[in-house]
CSV table of C-alpha atoms in Angstrom, one decimal:
chain,number,residue,atom,x,y,z
P,1,ASP,CA,-14.9,-1.5,-4.9
P,2,ALA,CA,-14.3,-0.2,-8.4
P,3,LYS,CA,-12.2,-2.5,-10.6
P,4,THR,CA,-9.2,-1.1,-12.4
P,5,THR,CA,-7.3,-2.0,-15.5
P,6,GLN,CA,-3.7,-1.0,-15.9
P,7,PRO,CA,-1.1,-2.2,-18.4
P,8,PRO,CA,1.1,-4.8,-16.8
P,9,SER,CA,4.4,-3.1,-17.8
P,10,MET,CA,5.8,0.0,-19.5
P,11,ASP,CA,9.2,1.3,-20.4
P,12,CYS,CA,10.2,5.0,-20.4
P,13,ALA,CA,13.4,6.7,-21.4
P,14,GLU,CA,15.2,8.6,-18.6
P,15,GLY,CA,14.3,12.3,-18.7
P,16,ARG,CA,11.1,11.8,-20.7
P,17,ALA,CA,7.6,12.0,-19.3
P,18,ALA,CA,6.1,8.8,-18.2
P,19,ASN,CA,2.4,8.5,-18.7
P,20,LEU,CA,0.7,5.7,-16.9
P,21,PRO,CA,-3.0,5.0,-17.8
P,22,CYS,CA,-5.7,3.5,-15.6
P,23,ASN,CA,-9.2,2.5,-16.5
P,24,HIS,CA,-11.8,2.6,-13.7
P,25,SER,CA,-15.1,2.6,-15.5
P,26,THR,CA,-17.1,1.4,-12.5
P,27,ILE,CA,-15.9,4.1,-10.2
P,28,SER,CA,-18.6,5.5,-8.0
P,29,GLY,CA,-19.3,9.2,-7.4
P,30,ASN,CA,-17.7,9.3,-3.9
P,31,GLU,CA,-14.5,7.5,-4.8
P,32,TYR,CA,-11.3,9.3,-5.3
P,33,VAL,CA,-8.6,8.0,-7.5
P,34,TYR,CA,-5.4,7.3,-5.5
P,35,TRP,CA,-2.0,6.5,-7.0
P,36,TYR,CA,0.7,4.7,-5.0
P,37,ARG,CA,4.0,3.2,-6.1
P,38,GLN,CA,6.2,0.4,-4.7
P,39,ILE,CA,9.9,0.3,-5.3
P,40,HIS,CA,11.3,-3.2,-5.1
P,41,SER,CA,11.3,-4.6,-1.5
P,42,GLN,CA,9.9,-1.4,0.0
P,43,GLY,CA,6.5,-0.4,1.3
P,44,PRO,CA,4.1,1.5,-1.0
P,45,GLN,CA,4.6,5.3,-1.3
P,46,TYR,CA,1.7,7.7,-1.7
P,47,ILE,CA,2.0,9.8,-4.9
P,48,ILE,CA,-1.2,11.7,-5.5
P,49,HIS,CA,-5.0,11.5,-5.4
P,50,GLY,CA,-7.9,13.3,-7.0
P,51,LEU,CA,-11.7,13.3,-7.4
P,52,LYS,CA,-12.5,15.0,-10.7
P,53,ASN,CA,-10.2,17.9,-11.2
P,54,ASN,CA,-6.7,17.5,-12.4
P,55,GLU,CA,-4.1,17.6,-9.7
P,56,THR,CA,-0.4,18.3,-9.5
P,57,ASN,CA,2.2,18.0,-6.7
P,58,GLU,CA,5.9,17.8,-6.5
P,59,MET,CA,6.0,14.2,-7.6
P,60,ALA,CA,3.4,14.0,-10.4
P,61,SER,CA,0.3,15.2,-12.2
P,62,LEU,CA,-3.0,13.4,-12.3
P,63,ILE,CA,-5.3,13.8,-15.2
P,64,ILE,CA,-8.8,12.5,-14.7
P,65,THR,CA,-11.2,12.3,-17.7
P,66,GLU,CA,-14.5,14.3,-17.5
P,67,ASP,CA,-16.5,11.1,-17.1
P,68,ARG,CA,-14.1,9.8,-14.4
P,69,LYS,CA,-13.8,6.5,-16.1
P,70,SER,CA,-10.1,6.7,-16.6
P,71,SER,CA,-7.1,8.6,-15.4
P,72,THR,CA,-3.4,9.1,-16.3
P,73,LEU,CA,-0.5,9.6,-13.9
P,74,ILE,CA,2.2,11.7,-15.4
P,75,LEU,CA,5.8,11.7,-14.1
P,76,PRO,CA,7.1,14.8,-16.0
P,77,HIS,CA,10.9,13.9,-16.1
P,78,ALA,CA,11.4,10.3,-15.2
P,79,THR,CA,14.6,9.3,-13.4
P,80,LEU,CA,16.0,5.8,-12.7
P,81,ARG,CA,14.6,6.1,-9.2
P,82,ASP,CA,11.1,6.1,-10.6
P,83,THR,CA,11.4,2.5,-11.6
P,84,ALA,CA,8.6,0.8,-9.6
P,85,VAL,CA,5.2,-0.8,-9.7
P,86,TYR,CA,2.5,1.9,-9.9
P,87,TYR,CA,-1.0,1.2,-8.5
P,88,CYS,CA,-4.2,3.1,-9.4
P,89,ILE,CA,-6.7,2.6,-6.6
P,90,PRO,CA,-10.3,4.1,-6.4
P,91,ARG,CA,-11.3,4.6,-2.9
P,92,GLY,CA,-14.1,6.4,-1.1
P,93,GLY,CA,-14.1,7.9,2.4
P,94,ASN,CA,-12.8,5.5,5.0
P,95,GLU,CA,-12.7,2.5,2.7
P,96,LYS,CA,-9.7,0.2,2.6
P,97,LEU,CA,-7.0,0.5,0.1
P,98,THR,CA,-7.2,-2.5,-2.2
P,99,PHE,CA,-4.2,-3.1,-4.4
P,100,GLY,CA,-4.5,-4.6,-7.9
P,101,THR,CA,-1.7,-5.8,-10.0
P,102,GLY,CA,-0.4,-2.3,-11.1
P,103,THR,CA,1.9,-1.3,-13.8
P,104,ARG,CA,5.6,-2.2,-13.6
P,105,LEU,CA,7.4,0.9,-14.9
P,106,THR,CA,11.0,0.6,-16.0
P,107,ILE,CA,13.0,3.7,-16.7
P,108,ILE,CA,15.6,3.1,-19.3
P,109,PRO,CA,19.0,5.0,-19.1
E,1,GLY,CA,4.8,12.5,4.0
E,2,ALA,CA,4.4,11.0,7.5
E,3,VAL,CA,6.8,8.3,8.7
E,4,VAL,CA,5.8,4.8,9.6
E,5,SER,CA,8.4,2.4,10.9
E,6,GLN,CA,8.5,-1.3,11.3
E,7,HIS,CA,10.7,-3.5,13.3
E,8,PRO,CA,12.4,-5.8,12.6
E,9,SER,CA,13.1,-5.3,8.9
E,10,ARG,CA,14.1,-8.9,8.5
E,11,VAL,CA,13.5,-12.0,10.7
E,12,ILE,CA,14.3,-15.6,10.3
E,13,CYS,CA,12.6,-18.0,12.7
E,14,LYS,CA,12.2,-21.8,13.1
E,15,SER,CA,9.0,-23.5,12.3
E,16,GLY,CA,6.7,-23.6,15.3
E,17,THR,CA,7.9,-20.5,16.9
E,18,SER,CA,6.1,-17.1,17.1
E,19,VAL,CA,7.3,-13.8,15.7
E,20,LYS,CA,6.2,-10.3,16.7
E,21,ILE,CA,6.4,-7.4,14.2
E,22,GLU,CA,6.0,-3.8,15.4
E,23,CYS,CA,4.6,-0.9,13.5
E,24,ARG,CA,4.9,2.6,14.7
E,25,SER,CA,3.6,5.9,13.4
E,26,LEU,CA,6.4,8.4,14.3
E,27,ASP,CA,4.8,11.8,13.7
E,28,PHE,CA,1.1,11.4,13.7
E,29,GLN,CA,-1.6,9.6,15.6
E,30,ALA,CA,-2.8,6.6,13.7
E,31,THR,CA,-6.5,5.9,14.5
E,32,THR,CA,-6.5,3.1,12.0
E,33,MET,CA,-3.7,0.6,11.1
E,34,PHE,CA,-3.7,-2.0,8.4
E,35,TRP,CA,-1.6,-5.1,7.9
E,36,TYR,CA,-0.8,-6.4,4.5
E,37,ARG,CA,1.1,-9.4,3.2
E,38,GLN,CA,2.9,-9.7,-0.1
E,39,PHE,CA,4.2,-12.9,-1.7
E,40,PRO,CA,7.0,-12.7,-4.3
E,41,LYS,CA,5.9,-11.0,-7.6
E,42,LYS,CA,2.4,-10.6,-6.2
E,43,SER,CA,0.4,-7.6,-5.1
E,44,LEU,CA,-0.3,-6.6,-1.5
E,45,MET,CA,-3.1,-8.4,0.1
E,46,LEU,CA,-4.9,-6.8,3.1
E,47,MET,CA,-4.9,-9.1,6.1
E,48,ALA,CA,-6.7,-7.0,8.8
E,49,THR,CA,-7.7,-3.6,9.9
E,50,SER,CA,-7.4,-2.4,13.4
E,51,ASN,CA,-8.7,0.7,15.2
E,52,GLU,CA,-7.0,1.9,18.4
E,53,GLY,CA,-8.4,0.1,21.4
E,54,SER,CA,-10.6,-2.2,19.4
E,55,LYS,CA,-10.4,-5.7,18.1
E,56,ALA,CA,-9.0,-6.1,14.6
E,57,THR,CA,-11.2,-6.9,11.7
E,58,TYR,CA,-9.8,-9.7,9.6
E,59,GLU,CA,-10.2,-10.2,5.9
E,60,GLN,CA,-11.8,-13.4,4.7
E,61,GLY,CA,-9.4,-16.4,4.8
E,62,VAL,CA,-7.1,-14.8,7.3
E,63,GLU,CA,-6.9,-16.8,10.6
E,64,LYS,CA,-7.3,-14.4,13.5
E,65,ASP,CA,-5.8,-17.0,16.0
E,66,LYS,CA,-2.7,-17.3,13.9
E,67,PHE,CA,-2.1,-13.6,13.1
E,68,LEU,CA,-2.7,-11.8,16.4
E,69,ILE,CA,-3.0,-8.0,16.0
E,70,ASN,CA,-2.8,-5.5,18.9
E,71,HIS,CA,-3.4,-1.8,18.4
E,72,ALA,CA,-3.0,-0.6,22.0
E,73,SER,CA,-2.0,3.0,21.3
E,74,LEU,CA,-2.4,5.6,18.6
E,75,THR,CA,1.2,5.1,17.6
E,76,LEU,CA,1.8,1.4,17.9
E,77,SER,CA,0.4,-1.8,16.4
E,78,THR,CA,1.9,-5.3,16.6
E,79,LEU,CA,1.3,-8.4,14.4
E,80,THR,CA,2.3,-11.7,16.0
E,81,VAL,CA,2.6,-14.7,13.7
E,82,THR,CA,2.0,-17.7,16.0
E,83,SER,CA,3.3,-21.1,15.4
E,84,ALA,CA,4.9,-20.0,12.2
E,85,HIS,CA,5.3,-22.4,9.3
E,86,PRO,CA,7.3,-22.1,6.0
E,87,GLU,CA,4.2,-21.1,4.1
E,88,ASP,CA,4.0,-18.0,6.4
E,89,SER,CA,7.2,-16.7,4.9
E,90,SER,CA,6.3,-13.4,3.2
E,91,PHE,CA,6.8,-9.7,3.2
E,92,TYR,CA,4.6,-8.1,5.9
E,93,ILE,CA,3.7,-4.4,5.5
E,94,CYS,CA,1.8,-2.2,7.9
E,95,SER,CA,0.0,1.0,7.1
E,96,ALA,CA,-1.3,3.8,9.2
E,97,ARG,CA,-4.0,6.3,8.7
E,98,GLY,CA,-4.8,9.4,10.9
E,99,ASP,CA,-7.9,11.5,11.2
E,100,ARG,CA,-7.6,12.6,7.6
E,101,ALA,CA,-8.8,9.5,5.7
E,102,TYR,CA,-7.0,10.4,2.5
E,103,GLU,CA,-3.6,10.3,4.2
E,104,GLN,CA,-2.5,6.7,4.6
E,105,TYR,CA,1.2,5.9,4.9
E,106,PHE,CA,3.0,2.6,4.7
E,107,GLY,CA,5.9,1.1,6.6
E,108,PRO,CA,9.0,-0.2,4.9
E,109,GLY,CA,8.0,-3.8,5.4
E,110,THR,CA,9.3,-6.9,7.3
E,111,ARG,CA,10.6,-9.9,5.5
E,112,LEU,CA,9.8,-13.0,7.4
E,113,THR,CA,11.5,-16.3,6.6
E,114,VAL,CA,10.4,-19.4,8.4
E,115,THR,CA,12.8,-22.4,8.2
């Protein structure tokens, strides 16, 4: 499994874009980059995933560098409900989802 | 996204008793289910993986005789914590995956407290 590095914590002002970085320099060619988040005392929630192209859905955008060694999750207009721990997880095919320590994002009113 | 439910959401039991936690996929068929455990302020740790109708595959260090997993149907998996002890107190989270491997959904979790 590819190892990931995420900042342990970040703050973002409400209404601003939250940009969460992730380094995954050992990612292999068949591994997608998945992002999940966990709000306090709840199960993780799927956000988005991508292989090499940038992706966007109703929750977020995912920017993957051309060499695939890092990615950034963008929450375009952060709200207080976006306060959570965000996990970046490389995963290929039917592999297990292995959670690292993630980034604790706090949205400031 | 798809819905995965867990029951109960909270349970308190006495040391030495057994506790069963149910995990259901409500709107899709889960060919694979996963059980995770999470201690306070820590990340999720995978305990075991189960495929419908097969024996579960346990992660290293997880006692299969203590954490009994049954995945008898495509919508239900159960985790039984046998002879629970206070150190088993934790947040247990199940996850379900269907035919499309990229879609994996998590339940809301069960908080177990052993007194």
